[in-house]
Short mmCIF file of C-alpha atoms in Angstrom, two decimals:
data_model
loop_
_atom_site.label_atom_id
_atom_site.label_comp_id
_atom_site.label_asym_id
_atom_site.label_seq_id
_atom_site.Cartn_x
_atom_site.Cartn_y
_atom_site.Cartn_z
CA MET A 2 -34.77 -84.87 -31.96
CA PRO A 3 -38.57 -85.07 -30.16
CA ALA A 4 -40.55 -81.91 -31.27
CA ARG A 5 -41.04 -79.32 -28.47
CA ASN A 6 -44.56 -78.88 -26.75
CA PRO A 7 -44.99 -75.18 -25.89
CA ALA A 8 -47.88 -75.94 -23.56
CA ALA A 9 -46.11 -78.36 -21.40
CA ALA A 10 -43.42 -75.70 -21.11
CA ARG A 11 -45.78 -73.19 -19.91
CA VAL A 12 -47.19 -75.46 -17.21
CA LEU A 13 -43.68 -76.33 -16.02
CA VAL A 14 -42.73 -72.34 -15.37
CA LEU A 15 -45.86 -71.81 -13.60
CA SER A 16 -45.58 -74.69 -11.37
CA LEU A 17 -41.82 -73.41 -10.14
CA LEU A 18 -43.39 -69.72 -9.59
CA ALA A 19 -46.17 -71.22 -7.40
CA SER A 20 -43.88 -73.50 -5.33
CA ALA A 21 -41.39 -70.61 -4.72
CA ALA A 22 -44.18 -67.97 -3.72
CA PRO A 23 -43.93 -68.52 -0.05
CA ALA A 24 -40.61 -68.09 0.46
CA LEU A 25 -40.50 -65.13 -1.69
CA ALA A 26 -43.34 -63.39 0.15
CA ALA A 27 -41.63 -63.70 3.49
CA THR A 28 -38.79 -61.41 2.45
CA PRO A 29 -40.45 -58.09 2.33
CA ALA A 30 -42.37 -58.73 5.66
CA ALA A 31 -39.28 -59.93 7.54
CA SER A 32 -37.06 -56.88 6.31
CA ALA A 33 -40.10 -54.04 7.03
CA ASN A 34 -40.15 -55.73 10.85
CA ALA A 35 -36.40 -55.57 11.35
CA MET A 36 -36.23 -51.92 10.18
CA ALA A 37 -39.45 -50.74 12.08
CA ASP A 38 -37.76 -52.41 15.24
CA GLY A 39 -34.28 -50.58 14.69
CA ALA A 40 -32.72 -53.66 15.45
CA PRO A 41 -32.10 -57.07 14.16
CA ALA A 42 -35.19 -59.43 14.27
CA SER A 43 -35.14 -62.16 16.65
CA PRO A 44 -34.41 -65.48 15.27
CA GLY A 45 -37.22 -67.28 13.56
CA PRO A 46 -37.67 -71.12 12.73
CA ALA A 47 -34.92 -72.68 11.36
CA ALA A 48 -34.76 -72.64 7.66
CA GLU A 49 -34.76 -75.73 5.17
CA PRO A 50 -31.49 -76.16 3.28
CA GLY A 51 -31.13 -73.64 0.73
CA ARG A 52 -33.64 -71.50 2.10
CA ARG A 53 -33.54 -68.04 4.20
CA ALA A 54 -35.52 -68.50 7.72
CA PRO A 55 -38.39 -66.02 8.10
CA GLY A 56 -37.25 -62.85 9.49
CA ALA A 57 -33.60 -63.28 8.75
CA PRO A 58 -31.69 -59.90 7.37
CA THR A 59 -31.19 -60.33 3.50
CA PRO A 60 -27.45 -60.96 3.08
CA GLY A 61 -25.44 -57.78 2.29
CA VAL A 62 -28.00 -55.43 3.55
CA MET A 63 -27.43 -53.17 6.67
CA ALA A 64 -30.60 -52.88 8.78
CA GLN A 65 -31.21 -49.59 10.61
CA GLY A 66 -29.44 -49.47 13.94
CA GLU A 67 -27.20 -52.63 13.24
CA LEU A 68 -24.04 -50.29 13.56
CA ALA A 69 -22.81 -48.00 16.13
CA PRO A 70 -21.50 -44.47 15.10
CA LEU A 71 -17.68 -44.49 14.50
CA LYS A 72 -15.94 -43.36 17.18
CA VAL A 73 -13.05 -40.80 16.47
CA ALA A 74 -10.67 -39.30 19.03
CA PRO A 75 -10.63 -35.56 18.40
CA GLN A 76 -7.20 -34.12 17.20
CA ASP A 77 -5.83 -30.74 18.60
CA GLY A 78 -5.19 -28.37 15.91
CA PRO A 79 -2.26 -25.78 15.74
CA ARG A 80 -2.65 -23.27 18.55
CA LEU A 81 -0.57 -19.86 18.92
CA THR A 82 1.08 -18.74 22.39
CA LEU A 83 2.50 -15.61 22.89
CA GLN A 84 4.86 -14.22 25.73
CA PRO A 85 4.77 -11.85 27.33
CA ALA A 86 0.92 -11.40 27.12
CA ASN A 87 1.27 -7.65 27.41
CA PRO A 88 4.81 -6.35 26.31
CA LYS A 89 6.00 -3.06 26.37
CA SER A 90 8.21 -1.39 23.72
CA GLY A 91 11.95 -2.98 23.83
CA ASP A 92 10.71 -6.23 25.03
CA PRO A 93 11.71 -9.97 23.77
CA VAL A 94 8.84 -11.85 22.45
CA LEU A 95 8.38 -15.71 22.54
CA VAL A 96 6.13 -16.82 20.00
CA THR A 97 5.03 -20.68 20.39
CA VAL A 98 3.17 -22.71 17.95
CA SER A 99 1.70 -26.44 19.28
CA GLY A 100 -0.03 -29.13 17.32
CA ALA A 101 1.56 -28.33 13.86
CA SER A 102 2.83 -31.01 11.57
CA ALA A 103 6.02 -29.10 10.29
CA LEU A 104 7.92 -25.77 10.95
CA PRO A 105 5.63 -22.93 10.87
CA SER A 106 6.14 -19.82 9.06
CA GLY A 107 4.77 -16.00 9.99
CA THR A 108 5.20 -12.44 11.02
CA LEU A 109 5.19 -10.28 13.84
CA ALA A 110 4.64 -6.74 13.36
CA GLY A 111 5.31 -7.62 9.61
CA ARG A 112 9.08 -8.86 10.79
CA PRO A 113 9.50 -12.57 9.83
CA LEU A 114 9.88 -15.06 12.43
CA ARG A 115 12.33 -17.83 12.60
CA PHE A 116 11.18 -21.05 14.09
CA PHE A 117 13.03 -23.76 15.61
CA ALA A 118 11.50 -27.11 16.87
CA TRP A 119 11.14 -26.82 20.71
CA ASN A 120 9.22 -28.94 23.38
CA ASN A 121 7.16 -31.01 21.20
CA GLY A 122 6.26 -27.83 18.95
CA TYR A 123 7.57 -24.96 17.39
CA ALA A 124 9.07 -21.36 18.74
CA ALA A 125 10.40 -18.09 17.56
CA LEU A 126 12.23 -15.28 19.30
CA THR A 127 11.70 -11.89 18.30
CA SER A 128 11.62 -8.30 19.71
CA LEU A 129 9.77 -5.05 19.68
CA PRO A 130 12.12 -2.03 18.83
CA VAL A 131 12.44 0.76 21.52
CA GLU A 132 10.77 2.88 19.09
CA GLN A 133 7.39 0.85 18.96
CA PRO A 134 4.54 2.97 20.00
CA ALA A 135 1.98 1.84 22.47
CA GLY A 136 -0.97 -0.06 20.65
CA THR A 137 -1.74 -3.39 19.07
CA VAL A 138 0.56 -5.31 17.04
CA PRO A 139 -0.38 -8.30 14.57
CA VAL A 140 0.92 -11.67 14.59
CA ASP A 141 0.08 -13.75 11.69
CA ILE A 142 1.32 -17.50 11.55
CA THR A 143 0.87 -20.47 9.14
CA ALA A 144 1.04 -23.67 10.45
CA PRO A 145 0.94 -27.00 8.94
CA GLY A 146 -1.85 -29.04 10.33
CA ARG A 147 -3.05 -32.70 9.41
CA GLY A 148 -4.64 -31.32 6.42
CA LEU A 149 -4.55 -27.94 4.81
CA PRO A 150 -2.32 -25.28 6.31
CA VAL A 151 -3.95 -23.34 9.39
CA LEU A 152 -3.75 -19.55 9.31
CA LEU A 153 -3.06 -18.44 13.31
CA SER A 154 -3.82 -14.87 14.09
CA GLY A 155 -3.11 -12.93 17.21
CA VAL A 156 -2.37 -9.37 18.76
CA LEU A 157 -0.12 -8.03 20.97
CA ASP A 158 -1.37 -5.09 23.23
CA VAL A 159 1.98 -2.92 23.59
CA GLY A 160 2.17 -0.79 26.47
CA ALA A 161 4.10 2.46 26.95
CA PRO A 162 7.71 1.59 28.07
CA GLY A 163 8.12 4.67 30.33
CA PHE A 164 11.65 5.19 30.03
CA ARG A 165 13.61 7.83 32.10
CA GLU A 166 15.77 10.73 31.19
CA ARG A 167 19.15 10.84 32.93
CA GLU A 168 22.25 12.90 32.97
CA LEU A 169 25.40 11.31 33.66
CA ARG A 170 29.16 12.39 34.12
CA VAL A 171 31.93 10.80 32.77
CA ALA A 172 35.75 11.24 31.40
CA SER A 173 35.63 13.77 28.54
CA LYS A 174 37.55 11.40 26.34
CA TYR A 175 34.41 8.99 26.27
CA VAL A 176 32.37 12.05 25.15
CA SER A 177 34.66 13.41 22.63
CA PRO A 178 36.98 10.63 21.77
CA PRO A 179 40.35 11.67 20.58
CA LYS A 180 41.70 10.83 16.92
CA ALA A 181 44.13 8.25 18.41
CA VAL A 182 41.51 5.92 19.61
CA LYS A 183 39.08 6.35 16.69
CA ALA A 184 41.11 3.23 14.82
CA ARG A 185 40.34 1.14 17.88
CA MET A 186 36.59 2.27 18.25
CA GLU A 187 36.20 0.86 14.68
CA ALA A 188 38.03 -2.42 15.60
CA ASP A 189 35.69 -2.62 18.38
CA ARG A 190 32.66 -2.13 16.04
CA LYS A 191 33.99 -4.79 13.44
CA ALA A 192 34.35 -7.16 16.41
CA PHE A 193 30.87 -6.63 17.69
CA ALA A 194 29.50 -7.19 14.32
CA ALA A 195 31.57 -10.32 13.82
CA ALA A 196 30.23 -11.85 17.32
CA PHE A 197 26.64 -10.95 16.36
CA ALA A 198 27.06 -12.61 12.94
CA GLN A 199 26.65 -16.06 14.28
CA PRO A 200 24.53 -18.68 12.10
CA PHE A 201 21.15 -19.38 13.22
CA GLN A 202 20.59 -22.56 15.28
CA ALA A 203 18.68 -24.33 17.68
CA PRO A 204 18.77 -23.03 21.11
CA LEU A 205 21.76 -24.20 23.10
CA PHE A 206 19.99 -23.90 26.45
CA SER A 207 16.99 -26.18 27.74
CA GLN A 208 15.68 -23.97 31.09
CA ASN A 209 14.76 -20.45 31.68
CA PHE A 210 17.35 -17.48 32.15
CA ALA A 211 18.64 -16.35 35.28
CA TRP A 212 20.24 -13.22 36.87
CA PRO A 213 23.94 -13.10 36.15
CA ARG A 214 24.62 -12.10 39.78
CA GLU A 215 22.46 -11.39 42.86
CA ALA A 216 22.64 -7.55 43.29
CA THR A 217 20.23 -4.16 42.93
CA VAL A 218 19.21 -2.77 39.50
CA THR A 219 20.76 0.67 39.51
CA ALA A 220 19.68 1.36 35.97
CA PRO A 221 16.90 -0.14 34.05
CA PHE A 222 16.84 -0.90 30.23
CA GLY A 223 15.80 1.94 28.28
CA ASP A 224 17.29 5.09 30.15
CA ARG A 225 17.74 7.96 27.83
CA ARG A 226 21.04 9.52 28.94
CA SER A 227 23.14 12.59 28.31
CA PHE A 228 26.67 12.46 29.20
CA ASN A 229 28.25 15.76 30.42
CA GLY A 230 25.08 17.26 28.75
CA LYS A 231 26.32 16.83 25.34
CA LEU A 232 26.27 13.24 24.02
CA GLN A 233 22.71 11.76 23.93
CA SER A 234 22.13 7.95 23.96
CA GLN A 235 20.17 5.20 25.46
CA HIS A 236 20.62 2.35 27.82
CA PHE A 237 20.27 -0.78 26.18
CA GLY A 238 21.29 -2.96 29.05
CA VAL A 239 20.31 -3.59 33.01
CA ASP A 240 22.91 -2.00 35.31
CA LEU A 241 23.71 -4.43 38.33
CA ASP A 242 25.32 -2.73 41.33
CA GLY A 243 28.58 -4.43 42.84
CA ALA A 244 31.92 -3.91 44.05
CA THR A 245 34.97 -4.59 42.03
CA GLY A 246 35.85 -8.11 42.04
CA ALA A 247 32.42 -9.51 42.73
CA PRO A 248 31.56 -12.51 40.56
CA VAL A 249 29.76 -12.78 37.17
CA VAL A 250 27.86 -15.77 35.86
CA ALA A 251 26.58 -17.03 32.70
CA ALA A 252 22.72 -16.22 32.63
CA ASN A 253 22.33 -19.65 30.50
CA ASP A 254 23.82 -22.22 28.48
CA GLY A 255 25.95 -21.11 25.46
CA THR A 256 29.17 -20.19 23.60
CA VAL A 257 31.64 -17.48 24.02
CA VAL A 258 31.78 -15.38 21.18
CA MET A 259 33.72 -12.42 22.63
CA ALA A 260 36.08 -12.02 25.17
CA ARG A 261 37.68 -8.73 24.63
CA ASP A 262 38.59 -5.51 26.06
CA ASN A 263 36.68 -2.64 24.18
CA TYR A 264 36.96 1.22 24.47
CA ALA A 265 33.57 1.92 25.66
CA SER A 266 32.40 -1.55 27.30
CA GLY A 267 35.41 -2.44 28.73
CA ASN A 268 36.36 -6.06 29.43
CA THR A 269 33.50 -7.57 27.64
CA VAL A 270 32.06 -11.06 27.30
CA LEU A 271 29.45 -11.86 24.71
CA LEU A 272 27.53 -15.29 24.93
CA HIS A 273 25.67 -16.77 21.85
CA HIS A 274 22.48 -19.03 23.22
CA GLY A 275 21.21 -19.99 19.78
CA ALA A 276 17.91 -18.99 18.38
CA GLY A 277 19.25 -15.57 17.50
CA LEU A 278 19.93 -14.81 21.34
CA TYR A 279 22.87 -13.38 22.91
CA THR A 280 23.74 -11.84 26.45
CA ALA A 281 26.40 -9.37 27.18
CA TYR A 282 28.53 -8.74 30.32
CA PHE A 283 30.25 -5.29 30.26
CA HIS A 284 32.83 -3.44 32.38
CA LEU A 285 34.14 -6.41 33.75
CA SER A 286 37.78 -5.83 35.97
CA ARG A 287 38.63 -9.31 34.61
CA ILE A 288 37.61 -12.16 32.12
CA ASP A 289 37.72 -15.66 33.14
CA VAL A 290 36.63 -17.39 29.85
CA LYS A 291 38.22 -17.77 26.30
CA ASN A 292 36.85 -17.17 23.00
CA GLY A 293 35.05 -20.10 21.62
CA ALA A 294 34.42 -21.98 25.29
CA LYS A 295 31.34 -23.67 26.26
CA VAL A 296 29.79 -22.49 29.38
CA LYS A 297 26.50 -23.60 31.40
CA GLN A 298 24.03 -21.65 33.32
CA GLY A 299 26.16 -20.36 36.40
CA ASP A 300 29.37 -20.76 35.29
CA PRO A 301 31.83 -18.05 36.25
CA LEU A 302 32.56 -15.51 33.18
CA GLY A 303 34.66 -12.69 35.03
CA ARG A 304 34.40 -10.17 37.93
CA VAL A 305 32.48 -6.90 38.28
CA GLY A 306 34.68 -4.05 37.39
CA SER A 307 34.60 -0.40 36.11
CA THR A 308 36.46 -0.57 32.73
CA GLY A 309 35.52 1.63 29.63
CA ARG A 310 32.74 4.17 30.07
CA VAL A 311 31.45 3.97 33.33
CA THR A 312 30.61 6.09 36.35
CA GLY A 313 31.76 3.47 38.78
CA PRO A 314 31.99 -0.31 39.37
CA HIS A 315 28.96 -2.45 38.31
CA LEU A 316 27.71 -4.98 35.64
CA HIS A 317 25.90 -4.16 32.64
CA TRP A 318 24.03 -6.61 31.56
CA GLY A 319 22.70 -6.71 27.89
CA VAL A 320 20.31 -9.18 26.10
CA LYS A 321 20.08 -9.00 22.25
CA THR A 322 17.61 -11.02 20.17
CA ASP A 323 16.45 -10.95 16.58
CA ASP A 324 19.28 -8.29 15.89
CA ARG A 325 17.66 -5.84 18.42
CA TRP A 326 18.52 -4.87 22.21
CA VAL A 327 15.69 -5.83 24.57
CA ASP A 328 14.89 -5.72 28.18
CA GLY A 329 16.81 -8.50 30.20
CA GLN A 330 14.26 -8.22 33.09
CA THR A 331 11.59 -9.36 30.58
CA LEU A 332 13.62 -12.12 29.29
CA LEU A 333 13.80 -13.43 32.75
CA LYS A 334 9.89 -13.70 32.79
CA LEU A 335 9.68 -15.70 29.83
CA ASP A 336 8.92 -19.61 30.25
CA PHE A 337 10.90 -21.46 27.74
CA THR A 338 9.69 -24.91 29.73
CA GLY A 339 6.17 -25.14 28.44
CA ALA A 340 5.06 -25.34 32.34
CA PRO A 341 1.49 -24.81 31.99
CA GLU A 342 1.20 -23.92 35.83
CA THR A 343 3.58 -20.90 35.64
CA PRO A 344 3.10 -19.23 32.50
CA GLY A 345 5.53 -16.38 31.86
CA VAL A 346 7.57 -16.88 34.95
CA ALA A 347 11.21 -17.61 34.79
CA ALA A 348 13.01 -19.59 37.68
CA ASN A 349 16.22 -18.27 38.96
CA ALA A 350 19.16 -20.89 39.16
CA PRO A 351 19.93 -21.92 42.77
CA GLY A 352 21.53 -19.33 44.76
CA MET A 353 20.67 -16.58 42.45
CA GLY A 354 18.15 -13.91 43.64
CA THR A 355 16.04 -11.47 42.08
CA PRO A 356 17.06 -7.81 42.15
#
């Protein structure tokens, strides 16, 4: 093996460094020019094979201004809507959440809400008790979003209901029922309890509620009454005027869960509409549906009458939601369709007027 010559090796290395110096010196200048301009440098002279042309960006390095900002479409987060905006004691309340990724949970005045899928979002029906004092009521909702859950908080400004005081005269047997009817009254109570114990389910309707008949309101919801100066009660319905035999129709789609003669309410039909919502039709002279029947909005249920504890022929129309009787006239104003142009306004069915 020939002996190494250290001096010759040093000369070879220095020669290689000297020949590469122009190419190495060009790199910082070209990069600096590109960054100073804020854009890639203009093409320069062609590079020899294996060498980078002067001013060309260094492979794998991003010069300033080469990449536009990433455009991301904004995503709407969960939103809370409350109807009516200014409720009163004894009103139904519709709570709607849009933009949630799953079923929300929450409370209104500390009462748990039962949500269901509705109109590409979620909704819950609840109620304010007739004893609710005027003032603010908190609403707190936890809605799953696209990341962490979102807390939605709102406030309902509850107004005074202004319930009337009235005295009515009825047959004495309805004020002091004889012992012979006590068993019947207990059977009525159990029948109502069973009818109102339907499992919670999604709404059976898809449109707003309508009046069950075209007539004048003779007694609004919430009247405080005394019968014959003795029995004290509150009117948990809306009375609609009518002659015996006038038609009564369903306020919305639902299932008949009671078609029965009761002591106080007379011939009675109860409809279950899903979502914990029921409508009641009292004092009918005739019942035209059977228990378990499926009905559509506007289908005949019976005829106006004066059966049970009444002062004359009329329809007592009741609404119960979330286990409380509420004002049916407010239910008619709730918008279930999600139409933004008419929030809170209910459209009546064809041919049905507003008393």
